[in-house]
Amino acid sequence: MIALIADDHPLFRVALSQACANILGSDALLLQAQNMQQLWPLLRAHPDTNFIFLDLKMPGSDGFTGLSALRTEYPDVPVIMVSAEENPVIIRQALTLGAAAYIPKSAPLELLSEAIAAVLNGDSWLPAELEQDVRNAKPLIDEDFAHRLEQLTPQQFRVLKMIADGLLNKQIAYEMNVQETTIKQHVSAILRKLNVNNRTLAGIMFEKLKLPENFS
C-alpha cells in the first residue's frame, strides 16, 4: 500500500502519516510532499500509488488546478482533499472535479479509516453531517465542464494552463520544448474538447478552477 500526503504544514503531515500507519499497517509506504513541485517526482517514481491526500491550498496549486492536473495525469489514483475550508460550495466543487473524498481538518482522526476504506472500495466520501449542505450547495463548476476537462490529455492541460496565463503559442512551444505546430494542434484539440471557439474563452474556463476571491 502506497499513500502520498501532500500538505505544506509539517505537523499535519506527521499527524496524518501516523494515523495512516495505524490504519494501513507498518508495511504501508507513506510518502510526503510539501508542495506540488515535490509531489510530481514522487508520483513518477511511484505510479502505483493507492491514493493521495491533497491540501486544498497546496503551494504550487492555485485553487483546484492541482486537483485537476492530478486527475488528468493520474486518473486512476484517487485524490482525497484535506482542508480547513468547510464551505459546502467549495466541497461540492472538489467532488465535481473528481476528488474521491473531502476531509475537513477539523474532523476527528477516527473518521480517517472510514474515508480511506470508502476510497479504496471505489466510493466517494465526506462527513455525514456535511452531506446535505453539500448536496444543496450552489455549484460553481457544472458537471459538463468537469467532464470536458477530463477529456484533455496531460499535455493539453498544461497548454491550457499556459493559455490562461497569457502565453502565446511560440512561448508555450518554448516552455514545452516542442514545435509551434505541435502547440497549434493542441490548442485546436483543447477548443474542440471544451466546446469553445477561441483561446480567450478557453482561458476563462480554466480560471474557473481557481478559488473565488471570497474563499481565498
PDB file of C-alpha atoms in Angstrom:
ATOM      1  CA  MET A   1       0.000   0.000   0.000  1.00  0.00           C
ATOM      2  CA  ILE A   2       1.371   3.394  -1.017  1.00  0.00           C
ATOM      3  CA  ALA A   3      -0.142   6.683   0.162  1.00  0.00           C
ATOM      4  CA  LEU A   4       1.115  10.178  -0.596  1.00  0.00           C
ATOM      5  CA  ILE A   5       0.478  13.034   1.835  1.00  0.00           C
ATOM      6  CA  ALA A   6       0.736  16.460   0.190  1.00  0.00           C
ATOM      7  CA  ASP A   7       0.439  19.338   2.649  1.00  0.00           C
ATOM      8  CA  ASP A   8       2.639  22.316   3.467  1.00  0.00           C
ATOM      9  CA  HIS A   9       2.185  22.026   7.252  1.00  0.00           C
ATOM     10  CA  PRO A  10       4.820  19.633   8.698  1.00  0.00           C
ATOM     11  CA  LEU A  11       2.907  18.896  11.898  1.00  0.00           C
ATOM     12  CA  PHE A  12      -0.229  17.976   9.968  1.00  0.00           C
ATOM     13  CA  ARG A  13       1.770  15.743   7.607  1.00  0.00           C
ATOM     14  CA  VAL A  14       3.297  13.923  10.573  1.00  0.00           C
ATOM     15  CA  ALA A  15      -0.066  13.512  12.321  1.00  0.00           C
ATOM     16  CA  LEU A  16      -1.729  12.254   9.148  1.00  0.00           C
ATOM     17  CA  SER A  17       1.176   9.923   8.421  1.00  0.00           C
ATOM     18  CA  GLN A  18       0.994   8.427  11.912  1.00  0.00           C
ATOM     19  CA  ALA A  19      -2.761   7.974  11.617  1.00  0.00           C
ATOM     20  CA  CYS A  20      -2.383   6.288   8.228  1.00  0.00           C
ATOM     21  CA  ALA A  21       0.319   3.985   9.588  1.00  0.00           C
ATOM     22  CA  ASN A  22      -2.067   2.864  12.323  1.00  0.00           C
ATOM     23  CA  ILE A  23      -4.821   2.242   9.771  1.00  0.00           C
ATOM     24  CA  LEU A  24      -2.816   0.723   6.904  1.00  0.00           C
ATOM     25  CA  GLY A  25      -0.205  -1.145   8.905  1.00  0.00           C
ATOM     26  CA  SER A  26       3.554  -0.991   9.155  1.00  0.00           C
ATOM     27  CA  ASP A  27       4.069  -2.301   5.621  1.00  0.00           C
ATOM     28  CA  ALA A  28       2.471   0.776   4.073  1.00  0.00           C
ATOM     29  CA  LEU A  29       4.776   3.217   2.280  1.00  0.00           C
ATOM     30  CA  LEU A  30       3.804   6.735   3.327  1.00  0.00           C
ATOM     31  CA  LEU A  31       5.372   9.494   1.252  1.00  0.00           C
ATOM     32  CA  GLN A  32       5.249  13.224   1.977  1.00  0.00           C
ATOM     33  CA  ALA A  33       5.369  16.365  -0.173  1.00  0.00           C
ATOM     34  CA  GLN A  34       5.206  19.965   0.997  1.00  0.00           C
ATOM     35  CA  ASN A  35       4.348  21.466  -2.398  1.00  0.00           C
ATOM     36  CA  MET A  36       3.291  20.448  -5.909  1.00  0.00           C
ATOM     37  CA  GLN A  37       6.903  20.581  -7.120  1.00  0.00           C
ATOM     38  CA  GLN A  38       7.761  17.748  -4.714  1.00  0.00           C
ATOM     39  CA  LEU A  39       4.566  15.843  -5.456  1.00  0.00           C
ATOM     40  CA  TRP A  40       5.142  15.188  -9.172  1.00  0.00           C
ATOM     41  CA  PRO A  41       8.535  13.411  -8.860  1.00  0.00           C
ATOM     42  CA  LEU A  42       7.115  11.173  -6.123  1.00  0.00           C
ATOM     43  CA  LEU A  43       4.217  10.163  -8.355  1.00  0.00           C
ATOM     44  CA  ARG A  44       6.516   9.495 -11.287  1.00  0.00           C
ATOM     45  CA  ALA A  45       8.619   7.265  -9.038  1.00  0.00           C
ATOM     46  CA  HIS A  46       5.521   5.556  -7.589  1.00  0.00           C
ATOM     47  CA  PRO A  47       2.805   5.472 -10.288  1.00  0.00           C
ATOM     48  CA  ASP A  48       1.146   2.609  -8.391  1.00  0.00           C
ATOM     49  CA  THR A  49       0.265   4.955  -5.502  1.00  0.00           C
ATOM     50  CA  ASN A  50      -3.052   3.854  -3.982  1.00  0.00           C
ATOM     51  CA  PHE A  51      -4.288   7.314  -3.022  1.00  0.00           C
ATOM     52  CA  ILE A  52      -3.188  10.902  -2.404  1.00  0.00           C
ATOM     53  CA  PHE A  53      -4.077  13.274   0.407  1.00  0.00           C
ATOM     54  CA  LEU A  54      -4.027  16.769  -1.136  1.00  0.00           C
ATOM     55  CA  ASP A  55      -4.332  20.019   0.779  1.00  0.00           C
ATOM     56  CA  LEU A  56      -6.713  22.418  -0.975  1.00  0.00           C
ATOM     57  CA  LYS A  57      -4.306  25.352  -0.635  1.00  0.00           C
ATOM     58  CA  MET A  58      -1.172  23.419  -1.515  1.00  0.00           C
ATOM     59  CA  PRO A  59       1.724  25.674  -2.642  1.00  0.00           C
ATOM     60  CA  GLY A  60       2.050  25.441  -6.412  1.00  0.00           C
ATOM     61  CA  SER A  61      -1.649  24.704  -6.827  1.00  0.00           C
ATOM     62  CA  ASP A  62      -3.939  27.645  -7.461  1.00  0.00           C
ATOM     63  CA  GLY A  63      -7.352  26.613  -6.192  1.00  0.00           C
ATOM     64  CA  PHE A  64      -8.383  23.357  -7.854  1.00  0.00           C
ATOM     65  CA  THR A  65      -5.762  23.421 -10.604  1.00  0.00           C
ATOM     66  CA  GLY A  66      -3.642  20.922  -8.670  1.00  0.00           C
ATOM     67  CA  LEU A  67      -6.545  18.522  -8.248  1.00  0.00           C
ATOM     68  CA  SER A  68      -7.474  18.813 -11.932  1.00  0.00           C
ATOM     69  CA  ALA A  69      -3.870  18.311 -13.034  1.00  0.00           C
ATOM     70  CA  LEU A  70      -3.624  15.161 -10.909  1.00  0.00           C
ATOM     71  CA  ARG A  71      -6.906  13.808 -12.266  1.00  0.00           C
ATOM     72  CA  THR A  72      -5.649  14.428 -15.801  1.00  0.00           C
ATOM     73  CA  GLU A  73      -2.167  12.977 -15.279  1.00  0.00           C
ATOM     74  CA  TYR A  74      -3.064  10.094 -12.949  1.00  0.00           C
ATOM     75  CA  PRO A  75      -6.798   9.383 -13.395  1.00  0.00           C
ATOM     76  CA  ASP A  76      -6.541   6.004 -11.645  1.00  0.00           C
ATOM     77  CA  VAL A  77      -5.103   7.415  -8.417  1.00  0.00           C
ATOM     78  CA  PRO A  78      -7.878   8.618  -6.059  1.00  0.00           C
ATOM     79  CA  VAL A  79      -7.381  12.056  -4.509  1.00  0.00           C
ATOM     80  CA  ILE A  80      -8.630  12.786  -1.001  1.00  0.00           C
ATOM     81  CA  MET A  81      -8.870  16.521  -0.437  1.00  0.00           C
ATOM     82  CA  VAL A  82      -7.998  17.769   3.049  1.00  0.00           C
ATOM     83  CA  SER A  83      -8.616  21.357   4.087  1.00  0.00           C
ATOM     84  CA  ALA A  84      -9.519  23.716   6.885  1.00  0.00           C
ATOM     85  CA  GLU A  85     -12.133  25.061   4.436  1.00  0.00           C
ATOM     86  CA  GLU A  86     -15.581  23.678   5.239  1.00  0.00           C
ATOM     87  CA  ASN A  87     -17.719  25.784   2.913  1.00  0.00           C
ATOM     88  CA  PRO A  88     -20.213  23.400   1.202  1.00  0.00           C
ATOM     89  CA  VAL A  89     -19.744  25.226  -2.127  1.00  0.00           C
ATOM     90  CA  ILE A  90     -16.012  24.505  -2.099  1.00  0.00           C
ATOM     91  CA  ILE A  91     -16.534  20.894  -1.059  1.00  0.00           C
ATOM     92  CA  ARG A  92     -19.061  20.362  -3.848  1.00  0.00           C
ATOM     93  CA  GLN A  93     -16.626  21.851  -6.355  1.00  0.00           C
ATOM     94  CA  ALA A  94     -13.881  19.465  -5.212  1.00  0.00           C
ATOM     95  CA  LEU A  95     -16.143  16.449  -5.653  1.00  0.00           C
ATOM     96  CA  THR A  96     -17.391  17.668  -9.036  1.00  0.00           C
ATOM     97  CA  LEU A  97     -13.806  17.969 -10.245  1.00  0.00           C
ATOM     98  CA  GLY A  98     -13.045  14.396  -9.291  1.00  0.00           C
ATOM     99  CA  ALA A  99     -11.965  14.330  -5.646  1.00  0.00           C
ATOM    100  CA  ALA A 100     -12.791  10.917  -4.196  1.00  0.00           C
ATOM    101  CA  ALA A 101     -13.300  12.332  -0.705  1.00  0.00           C
ATOM    102  CA  TYR A 102     -13.125  15.555   1.266  1.00  0.00           C
ATOM    103  CA  ILE A 103     -11.901  15.611   4.863  1.00  0.00           C
ATOM    104  CA  PRO A 104     -12.073  18.853   6.869  1.00  0.00           C
ATOM    105  CA  LYS A 105      -9.007  19.301   9.065  1.00  0.00           C
ATOM    106  CA  SER A 106     -11.370  19.733  12.000  1.00  0.00           C
ATOM    107  CA  ALA A 107     -12.652  16.170  11.568  1.00  0.00           C
ATOM    108  CA  PRO A 108     -11.549  13.637  14.203  1.00  0.00           C
ATOM    109  CA  LEU A 109      -8.838  11.267  13.009  1.00  0.00           C
ATOM    110  CA  GLU A 110     -11.179   8.348  13.760  1.00  0.00           C
ATOM    111  CA  LEU A 111     -13.071   9.261  10.581  1.00  0.00           C
ATOM    112  CA  LEU A 112      -9.902   8.768   8.560  1.00  0.00           C
ATOM    113  CA  SER A 113     -10.239   4.981   8.443  1.00  0.00           C
ATOM    114  CA  GLU A 114     -13.818   5.347   7.230  1.00  0.00           C
ATOM    115  CA  ALA A 115     -12.750   7.689   4.431  1.00  0.00           C
ATOM    116  CA  ILE A 116      -9.804   5.527   3.368  1.00  0.00           C
ATOM    117  CA  ALA A 117     -11.932   2.369   3.322  1.00  0.00           C
ATOM    118  CA  ALA A 118     -14.554   4.061   1.144  1.00  0.00           C
ATOM    119  CA  VAL A 119     -11.976   5.398  -1.316  1.00  0.00           C
ATOM    120  CA  LEU A 120     -10.134   2.080  -1.608  1.00  0.00           C
ATOM    121  CA  ASN A 121     -13.527   0.478  -2.280  1.00  0.00           C
ATOM    122  CA  GLY A 122     -14.074   2.876  -5.183  1.00  0.00           C
ATOM    123  CA  ASP A 123     -16.646   5.040  -3.396  1.00  0.00           C
ATOM    124  CA  SER A 124     -16.733   8.760  -2.644  1.00  0.00           C
ATOM    125  CA  TRP A 125     -16.834  10.044   0.933  1.00  0.00           C
ATOM    126  CA  LEU A 126     -17.390  13.104   3.074  1.00  0.00           C
ATOM    127  CA  PRO A 127     -18.517  13.510   6.696  1.00  0.00           C
ATOM    128  CA  ALA A 128     -22.180  12.589   7.119  1.00  0.00           C
ATOM    129  CA  GLU A 129     -23.034  15.906   8.782  1.00  0.00           C
ATOM    130  CA  LEU A 130     -21.935  17.800   5.650  1.00  0.00           C
ATOM    131  CA  GLU A 131     -23.674  15.671   3.030  1.00  0.00           C
ATOM    132  CA  GLN A 132     -26.986  17.561   2.937  1.00  0.00           C
ATOM    133  CA  ASP A 133     -25.387  21.016   2.840  1.00  0.00           C
ATOM    134  CA  VAL A 134     -23.005  19.943   0.075  1.00  0.00           C
ATOM    135  CA  ARG A 135     -25.855  18.428  -1.937  1.00  0.00           C
ATOM    136  CA  ASN A 136     -27.793  21.712  -1.662  1.00  0.00           C
ATOM    137  CA  ALA A 137     -24.808  23.979  -2.362  1.00  0.00           C
ATOM    138  CA  LYS A 138     -24.796  26.095  -5.499  1.00  0.00           C
ATOM    139  CA  PRO A 139     -22.292  24.607  -7.979  1.00  0.00           C
ATOM    140  CA  LEU A 140     -19.506  26.923  -9.127  1.00  0.00           C
ATOM    141  CA  ILE A 141     -18.469  24.476 -11.852  1.00  0.00           C
ATOM    142  CA  ASP A 142     -21.037  22.397 -13.703  1.00  0.00           C
ATOM    143  CA  GLU A 143     -20.554  18.705 -14.340  1.00  0.00           C
ATOM    144  CA  ASP A 144     -20.441  19.214 -18.106  1.00  0.00           C
ATOM    145  CA  PHE A 145     -17.352  21.418 -17.836  1.00  0.00           C
ATOM    146  CA  ALA A 146     -15.727  18.964 -15.411  1.00  0.00           C
ATOM    147  CA  HIS A 147     -16.403  16.133 -17.871  1.00  0.00           C
ATOM    148  CA  ARG A 148     -14.929  18.123 -20.779  1.00  0.00           C
ATOM    149  CA  LEU A 149     -11.864  18.961 -18.711  1.00  0.00           C
ATOM    150  CA  GLU A 150     -11.296  15.265 -18.015  1.00  0.00           C
ATOM    151  CA  GLN A 151     -11.037  14.649 -21.762  1.00  0.00           C
ATOM    152  CA  LEU A 152      -7.840  16.698 -22.031  1.00  0.00           C
ATOM    153  CA  THR A 153      -4.526  14.880 -22.200  1.00  0.00           C
ATOM    154  CA  PRO A 154      -1.853  15.894 -19.658  1.00  0.00           C
ATOM    155  CA  GLN A 155      -0.050  17.872 -22.383  1.00  0.00           C
ATOM    156  CA  GLN A 156      -3.264  19.646 -23.385  1.00  0.00           C
ATOM    157  CA  PHE A 157      -3.968  20.519 -19.747  1.00  0.00           C
ATOM    158  CA  ARG A 158      -0.530  22.117 -19.439  1.00  0.00           C
ATOM    159  CA  VAL A 159      -1.087  24.056 -22.666  1.00  0.00           C
ATOM    160  CA  LEU A 160      -4.477  25.242 -21.367  1.00  0.00           C
ATOM    161  CA  LYS A 161      -2.879  26.497 -18.165  1.00  0.00           C
ATOM    162  CA  MET A 162      -0.316  28.491 -20.140  1.00  0.00           C
ATOM    163  CA  ILE A 163      -3.060  29.887 -22.387  1.00  0.00           C
ATOM    164  CA  ALA A 164      -4.822  31.102 -19.246  1.00  0.00           C
ATOM    165  CA  ASP A 165      -1.531  32.663 -18.106  1.00  0.00           C
ATOM    166  CA  GLY A 166      -1.491  34.673 -21.346  1.00  0.00           C
ATOM    167  CA  LEU A 167       1.337  32.897 -23.177  1.00  0.00           C
ATOM    168  CA  LEU A 168       1.433  32.846 -26.965  1.00  0.00           C
ATOM    169  CA  ASN A 169       1.829  29.634 -28.940  1.00  0.00           C
ATOM    170  CA  LYS A 170       5.529  30.238 -29.587  1.00  0.00           C
ATOM    171  CA  GLN A 171       6.109  30.899 -25.883  1.00  0.00           C
ATOM    172  CA  ILE A 172       4.264  27.702 -24.924  1.00  0.00           C
ATOM    173  CA  ALA A 173       6.290  25.778 -27.510  1.00  0.00           C
ATOM    174  CA  TYR A 174       9.494  27.097 -25.935  1.00  0.00           C
ATOM    175  CA  GLU A 175       8.356  26.161 -22.427  1.00  0.00           C
ATOM    176  CA  MET A 176       7.420  22.641 -23.524  1.00  0.00           C
ATOM    177  CA  ASN A 177      10.400  22.244 -25.869  1.00  0.00           C
ATOM    178  CA  VAL A 178       8.267  21.306 -28.875  1.00  0.00           C
ATOM    179  CA  GLN A 179       7.486  22.785 -32.279  1.00  0.00           C
ATOM    180  CA  GLU A 180       4.937  25.607 -32.512  1.00  0.00           C
ATOM    181  CA  THR A 181       2.892  23.476 -34.932  1.00  0.00           C
ATOM    182  CA  THR A 182       2.502  20.909 -32.157  1.00  0.00           C
ATOM    183  CA  ILE A 183       1.101  23.587 -29.840  1.00  0.00           C
ATOM    184  CA  LYS A 184      -1.319  24.724 -32.541  1.00  0.00           C
ATOM    185  CA  GLN A 185      -2.594  21.154 -32.769  1.00  0.00           C
ATOM    186  CA  HIS A 186      -3.001  21.016 -29.011  1.00  0.00           C
ATOM    187  CA  VAL A 187      -4.894  24.319 -28.982  1.00  0.00           C
ATOM    188  CA  SER A 188      -7.271  23.102 -31.686  1.00  0.00           C
ATOM    189  CA  ALA A 189      -7.945  19.924 -29.700  1.00  0.00           C
ATOM    190  CA  ILE A 190      -8.484  21.922 -26.495  1.00  0.00           C
ATOM    191  CA  LEU A 191     -11.019  24.235 -28.135  1.00  0.00           C
ATOM    192  CA  ARG A 192     -12.870  21.257 -29.574  1.00  0.00           C
ATOM    193  CA  LYS A 193     -12.963  19.326 -26.304  1.00  0.00           C
ATOM    194  CA  LEU A 194     -14.022  22.354 -24.257  1.00  0.00           C
ATOM    195  CA  ASN A 195     -16.561  23.333 -26.928  1.00  0.00           C
ATOM    196  CA  VAL A 196     -15.317  26.928 -27.242  1.00  0.00           C
ATOM    197  CA  ASN A 197     -14.244  28.769 -30.388  1.00  0.00           C
ATOM    198  CA  ASN A 198     -11.276  30.805 -29.190  1.00  0.00           C
ATOM    199  CA  ARG A 199      -8.387  30.618 -26.762  1.00  0.00           C
ATOM    200  CA  THR A 200      -9.646  33.544 -24.674  1.00  0.00           C
ATOM    201  CA  LEU A 201     -12.776  31.592 -23.748  1.00  0.00           C
ATOM    202  CA  ALA A 202     -10.654  28.515 -23.045  1.00  0.00           C
ATOM    203  CA  GLY A 203      -8.533  30.577 -20.643  1.00  0.00           C
ATOM    204  CA  ILE A 204     -11.655  31.918 -18.936  1.00  0.00           C
ATOM    205  CA  MET A 205     -12.889  28.372 -18.420  1.00  0.00           C
ATOM    206  CA  PHE A 206      -9.555  27.406 -16.857  1.00  0.00           C
ATOM    207  CA  GLU A 207      -9.883  30.330 -14.450  1.00  0.00           C
ATOM    208  CA  LYS A 208     -12.963  28.595 -13.015  1.00  0.00           C
ATOM    209  CA  LEU A 209     -10.581  26.154 -11.363  1.00  0.00           C
ATOM    210  CA  LYS A 210      -9.191  28.871  -9.124  1.00  0.00           C
ATOM    211  CA  LEU A 211     -10.821  29.651  -5.799  1.00  0.00           C
ATOM    212  CA  PRO A 212     -13.187  32.633  -5.851  1.00  0.00           C
ATOM    213  CA  GLU A 213     -11.659  35.680  -4.149  1.00  0.00           C
ATOM    214  CA  ASN A 214     -14.021  35.473  -1.185  1.00  0.00           C
ATOM    215  CA  PHE A 215     -12.765  31.947  -0.449  1.00  0.00           C
ATOM    216  CA  SER A 216      -9.022  32.547  -0.884  1.00  0.00           C
TER     217      SER A 216
END
